[in-house]
Amino acid sequence: MKMVVLEPLGVSEEKLRALAKEALGPGGELVCFDSRADTPEEMVRRCEGAEVVALANQPLPAVVVEQCPALRLLTVAFTGVDHIPLETCRKNGVTVCNCAGYSTAAVADLVFGMVISLYRRLAACDAAVRAGGTREGLVGFELEGKTFGVVGAGAIGRRVAAIAEAFGCRVLASSRTPRPETGLSYVPLPELLRESDIVSLHVPLSDATRGMIGREELALMKSSALLINTARGPVVDSEALAGALRRGAIAGAGVDVFETEPPIPTDHPLFGAPNLIAAPHVAFATAEALEKRAVIAFENVRRWREGAPQNLAGLH
């Protein structure tokens, strides 16, 4: 069985080969690439003859699936699969599995890094002290006593909710599938937006969530509120968010995801907005998380090879 790792997964090739021994079984062949392919044609060339292909968040054109007849499994070293041509995979008999759960702690950590950076004005504090300044004008805010709204109550949303409670926040949650057993207080999205001091987004990208936070939704938020997006860029209307920040309709935002993967064009509307912390899609990117996802990605291969029940985009 031949397996191709189509792009770097953030762990050593030595680690990948150790994982592949059990995943592929006797006689298995692993080919690893240390850079991304620049074109679909290069992707097809790399994947030639492979039954299994692993990739992270590089978009996979449908033509690659169509022109790789040996392909039977895509093990996606990522949580979301909106960059994968799922319908083409179905038509061509290719199973898709993801790595749910690997980045739960990492993403939640970054959410609070952004919140605290905005509340305590850490960038301005750093600039002030380097310029010989003082704390004048740098009084911040505490998390304790704030209402923290979590939009999307999956594993990451629940982790964020638990941390917010530990900080002494009142937590509200909004979800398409509320689960009372989680102990969260579920409310409709408009109510969550109106009442929350901090709103953190944790929904997948779908037709239902694309543009779910736009001008009308931002208008419901408090002028003192923060919006944090570590989910998917298109969940938020960037133009509307930039306008809300410029008008002072909300107090600040932390954005780790955009409409496209970095590098983001320097004329992106959010970059001219005040009180914004931007990150280049790093929420998932910790040493611990990258190792976890490699383990899950290869475990998915082993389970598939051994005939485990398979659901598209969800062995894990």
XYZ file of C-alpha atoms in Angstrom:
316
model
C 0.000 0.000 0.000
C 1.342 3.391 -1.009
C 0.652 6.506 1.056
C 1.598 10.048 0.106
C 1.883 12.905 2.586
C 1.100 15.700 0.161
C 2.257 18.647 2.276
C 4.236 19.160 5.506
C 2.311 18.172 8.648
C 4.552 20.036 11.094
C 6.252 16.976 12.582
C 9.451 15.236 11.584
C 9.578 12.703 8.776
C 11.083 10.305 11.302
C 7.894 10.581 13.379
C 5.707 10.072 10.304
C 7.620 6.959 9.277
C 7.302 5.502 12.760
C 3.540 6.047 12.644
C 3.341 4.604 9.129
C 4.813 1.245 10.159
C 1.676 0.249 12.028
C -0.768 2.200 9.886
C 0.278 0.756 6.522
C 1.255 -2.722 7.587
C 3.960 -4.929 6.038
C 5.181 -3.735 2.684
C 3.673 -0.282 3.067
C 5.322 2.593 1.210
C 5.356 6.162 2.539
C 6.293 9.163 0.411
C 6.577 12.541 2.175
C 6.861 15.972 0.576
C 8.407 18.857 2.471
C 6.631 21.618 0.542
C 3.225 22.270 -0.965
C 2.556 21.566 -4.626
C 2.074 24.749 -6.630
C -0.435 23.410 -9.160
C -3.120 20.721 -9.467
C -0.926 19.035 -12.069
C 1.894 18.755 -9.529
C -0.551 17.337 -6.968
C -1.650 14.670 -9.447
C 1.970 13.785 -10.198
C 2.784 13.445 -6.511
C -0.261 11.276 -5.801
C 0.237 8.902 -8.716
C -0.312 5.301 -7.640
C -1.196 6.183 -4.046
C -4.144 4.495 -2.358
C -3.892 6.847 0.629
C -3.151 10.569 0.616
C -2.668 12.738 3.697
C -2.901 16.522 3.642
C -3.657 19.328 6.069
C -5.500 22.481 4.997
C -4.213 22.941 1.445
C -7.259 23.122 -0.866
C -7.574 19.957 -2.947
C -9.038 20.518 -6.429
C -11.591 17.967 -7.632
C -9.420 17.226 -10.660
C -6.804 15.632 -8.399
C -9.316 13.088 -7.144
C -10.601 12.490 -10.661
C -7.139 11.890 -12.099
C -5.882 9.594 -9.334
C -7.772 6.319 -9.913
C -5.811 4.398 -7.278
C -6.894 6.798 -4.526
C -9.173 5.250 -1.907
C -8.613 7.256 1.295
C -7.987 10.921 2.067
C -6.844 11.327 5.640
C -7.213 15.030 6.355
C -4.906 16.266 9.102
C -7.329 19.015 9.994
C -10.705 19.431 11.698
C -12.636 21.096 8.880
C -13.018 19.505 5.455
C -14.482 22.462 3.554
C -11.323 22.498 1.394
C -11.967 18.942 0.187
C -14.219 18.144 -2.841
C -16.476 15.821 -0.892
C -18.992 15.201 -3.672
C -16.218 14.228 -6.084
C -14.817 11.896 -3.436
C -18.225 10.253 -3.046
C -18.586 9.774 -6.780
C -15.123 8.241 -7.025
C -15.374 5.956 -4.007
C -12.826 7.837 -1.932
C -13.325 7.799 1.824
C -12.527 11.036 3.659
C -11.667 11.211 7.345
C -10.598 14.144 9.486
C -8.703 14.692 12.734
C -11.378 16.016 15.042
C -10.198 16.983 18.500
C -6.493 17.407 17.923
C -6.552 21.214 18.261
C -9.187 21.675 20.954
C -6.766 22.873 23.637
C -4.643 24.883 21.203
C -7.551 26.855 19.728
C -9.060 27.549 23.140
C -5.692 28.850 24.359
C -5.482 31.335 21.498
C -9.020 32.578 22.115
C -8.050 33.700 25.594
C -4.701 34.997 24.415
C -6.590 37.302 22.076
C -9.174 38.291 24.680
C -6.566 39.148 27.290
C -4.408 40.966 24.721
C -7.387 43.134 23.784
C -8.655 43.648 27.330
C -5.205 44.484 28.724
C -3.989 46.312 25.574
C -0.779 44.317 25.506
C 0.433 45.596 22.129
C 0.014 49.198 23.285
C 1.691 48.365 26.608
C 4.683 46.893 24.812
C 4.969 49.939 22.551
C 4.660 52.325 25.497
C 7.353 50.742 27.625
C 9.768 50.486 24.674
C 9.228 54.199 24.019
C 9.940 55.143 27.610
C 6.270 55.619 28.435
C 4.106 54.718 31.423
C 0.738 53.050 32.041
C -1.033 56.342 31.364
C -4.085 55.608 29.231
C -3.554 51.845 29.437
C -6.116 50.868 32.070
C -7.654 47.566 30.973
C -10.521 45.256 31.873
C -10.950 41.985 33.767
C -12.612 38.829 32.528
C -14.233 38.121 35.868
C -17.907 39.025 35.866
C -18.193 39.344 32.089
C -20.741 37.489 29.981
C -18.954 35.210 27.536
C -20.906 34.044 24.485
C -19.850 30.842 22.723
C -21.293 30.332 19.245
C -20.987 26.652 18.406
C -20.875 24.156 21.262
C -18.696 21.410 19.853
C -15.536 20.222 21.565
C -13.693 23.524 21.129
C -16.691 25.632 22.103
C -17.195 23.602 25.265
C -13.501 23.892 26.160
C -13.692 27.670 25.719
C -16.837 27.754 27.857
C -15.115 25.819 30.651
C -12.117 28.166 30.645
C -14.406 31.200 30.637
C -16.212 29.836 33.677
C -12.856 29.333 35.404
C -12.145 33.029 34.796
C -15.407 33.842 36.576
C -17.501 34.587 33.499
C -21.168 33.934 32.972
C -21.345 31.750 29.866
C -24.048 31.707 27.196
C -24.055 29.309 24.262
C -25.743 29.193 20.890
C -25.898 26.006 18.840
C -27.935 24.467 16.053
C -28.078 21.295 18.150
C -28.265 22.287 21.847
C -27.258 19.521 24.238
C -28.638 20.117 27.728
C -26.326 17.446 29.159
C -23.374 19.790 28.603
C -24.687 22.070 31.364
C -24.431 25.145 29.153
C -27.079 27.863 29.074
C -28.341 27.853 25.486
C -29.975 30.951 24.051
C -30.846 32.092 20.513
C -28.002 33.799 18.669
C -29.563 37.307 18.756
C -29.925 37.102 22.541
C -26.336 35.888 22.911
C -25.064 38.781 20.791
C -27.051 41.355 22.769
C -25.987 40.108 26.207
C -22.365 39.058 25.719
C -19.291 41.118 26.506
C -17.203 38.669 24.477
C -18.433 36.576 21.550
C -16.249 33.672 20.400
C -17.088 31.772 17.198
C -16.640 27.988 16.947
C -18.795 26.829 14.042
C -17.792 24.948 10.883
C -18.123 26.636 7.520
C -21.301 25.623 5.717
C -24.110 27.219 3.742
C -25.846 27.845 7.068
C -22.887 29.569 8.724
C -21.378 31.507 5.826
C -21.834 35.198 6.648
C -23.701 34.414 9.870
C -22.071 37.437 11.546
C -22.824 40.440 9.350
C -23.953 44.020 9.699
C -27.265 43.163 11.415
C -25.671 40.777 13.884
C -22.845 43.170 14.751
C -25.428 45.901 15.374
C -26.889 43.744 18.148
C -23.627 43.637 20.083
C -22.619 45.982 22.890
C -20.323 48.841 21.973
C -17.960 47.484 24.650
C -17.987 43.932 23.264
C -15.224 41.884 21.642
C -15.615 39.441 18.737
C -13.156 36.542 18.414
C -13.062 34.412 15.271
C -10.908 31.282 15.309
C -13.465 29.286 13.306
C -13.559 30.063 9.582
C -13.069 33.422 7.870
C -16.248 33.474 5.748
C -18.397 33.022 8.864
C -17.905 36.777 9.389
C -18.515 39.558 6.875
C -15.111 41.257 6.993
C -16.358 44.524 5.493
C -19.116 44.720 8.098
C -16.696 43.921 10.927
C -14.214 46.548 9.728
C -17.020 49.105 9.622
C -18.193 48.199 13.125
C -14.651 48.632 14.481
C -14.154 51.963 12.729
C -17.474 53.314 14.057
C -16.840 52.038 17.573
C -19.961 49.870 17.302
C -17.909 47.141 19.012
C -14.733 47.611 21.030
C -12.368 45.135 19.406
C -11.837 41.905 17.523
C -9.407 39.021 17.336
C -9.242 37.303 13.947
C -7.203 34.193 13.161
C -9.026 33.232 9.953
C -9.814 35.063 6.743
C -11.576 34.378 3.452
C -8.386 32.773 2.131
C -5.329 31.245 3.706
C -2.350 33.544 4.423
C -0.627 35.459 3.028
C -3.563 37.873 3.247
C -3.536 40.859 0.844
C -2.214 43.950 2.597
C -5.276 45.929 1.490
C -7.688 43.618 3.326
C -10.440 45.787 4.866
C -9.772 44.610 8.407
C -6.179 45.834 8.368
C -7.351 49.437 8.365
C -9.637 48.929 11.345
C -8.706 49.889 14.928
C -8.532 47.549 17.924
C -7.921 44.455 15.831
C -5.553 41.594 16.616
C -4.857 39.498 13.515
C -3.084 36.140 13.355
C -2.131 34.049 10.281
C -4.313 31.005 11.047
C -2.206 29.746 13.935
C -4.868 28.710 16.458
C -4.263 25.010 15.778
C -0.491 25.375 15.434
C 1.179 24.188 18.612
C 3.845 21.504 18.820
C 1.519 19.357 20.916
C -1.453 19.722 18.570
C 0.568 18.978 15.431
C 1.829 15.746 16.950
C -1.697 14.783 18.053
C -3.084 15.282 14.558
C -0.331 13.192 12.958
C -1.151 10.369 15.340
C -4.877 10.628 14.543
C -4.279 10.883 10.790
C -2.270 7.654 10.721
C -4.602 5.940 13.178
C -7.418 6.673 10.714
C -5.401 4.913 8.012
C -4.911 1.864 10.215
C -8.599 1.681 11.071
C -9.572 2.068 7.417
C -7.116 -0.644 6.360
C -8.528 -2.974 9.004
C -12.096 -2.337 7.854
C -13.421 -0.082 10.599
C -16.886 1.388 9.929
C -16.382 4.400 7.714
C -18.345 7.626 7.483
C -17.326 10.278 5.009
C -15.344 12.997 6.798
C -15.624 11.217 10.092
C -13.645 8.143 11.079
C -12.814 10.285 14.133
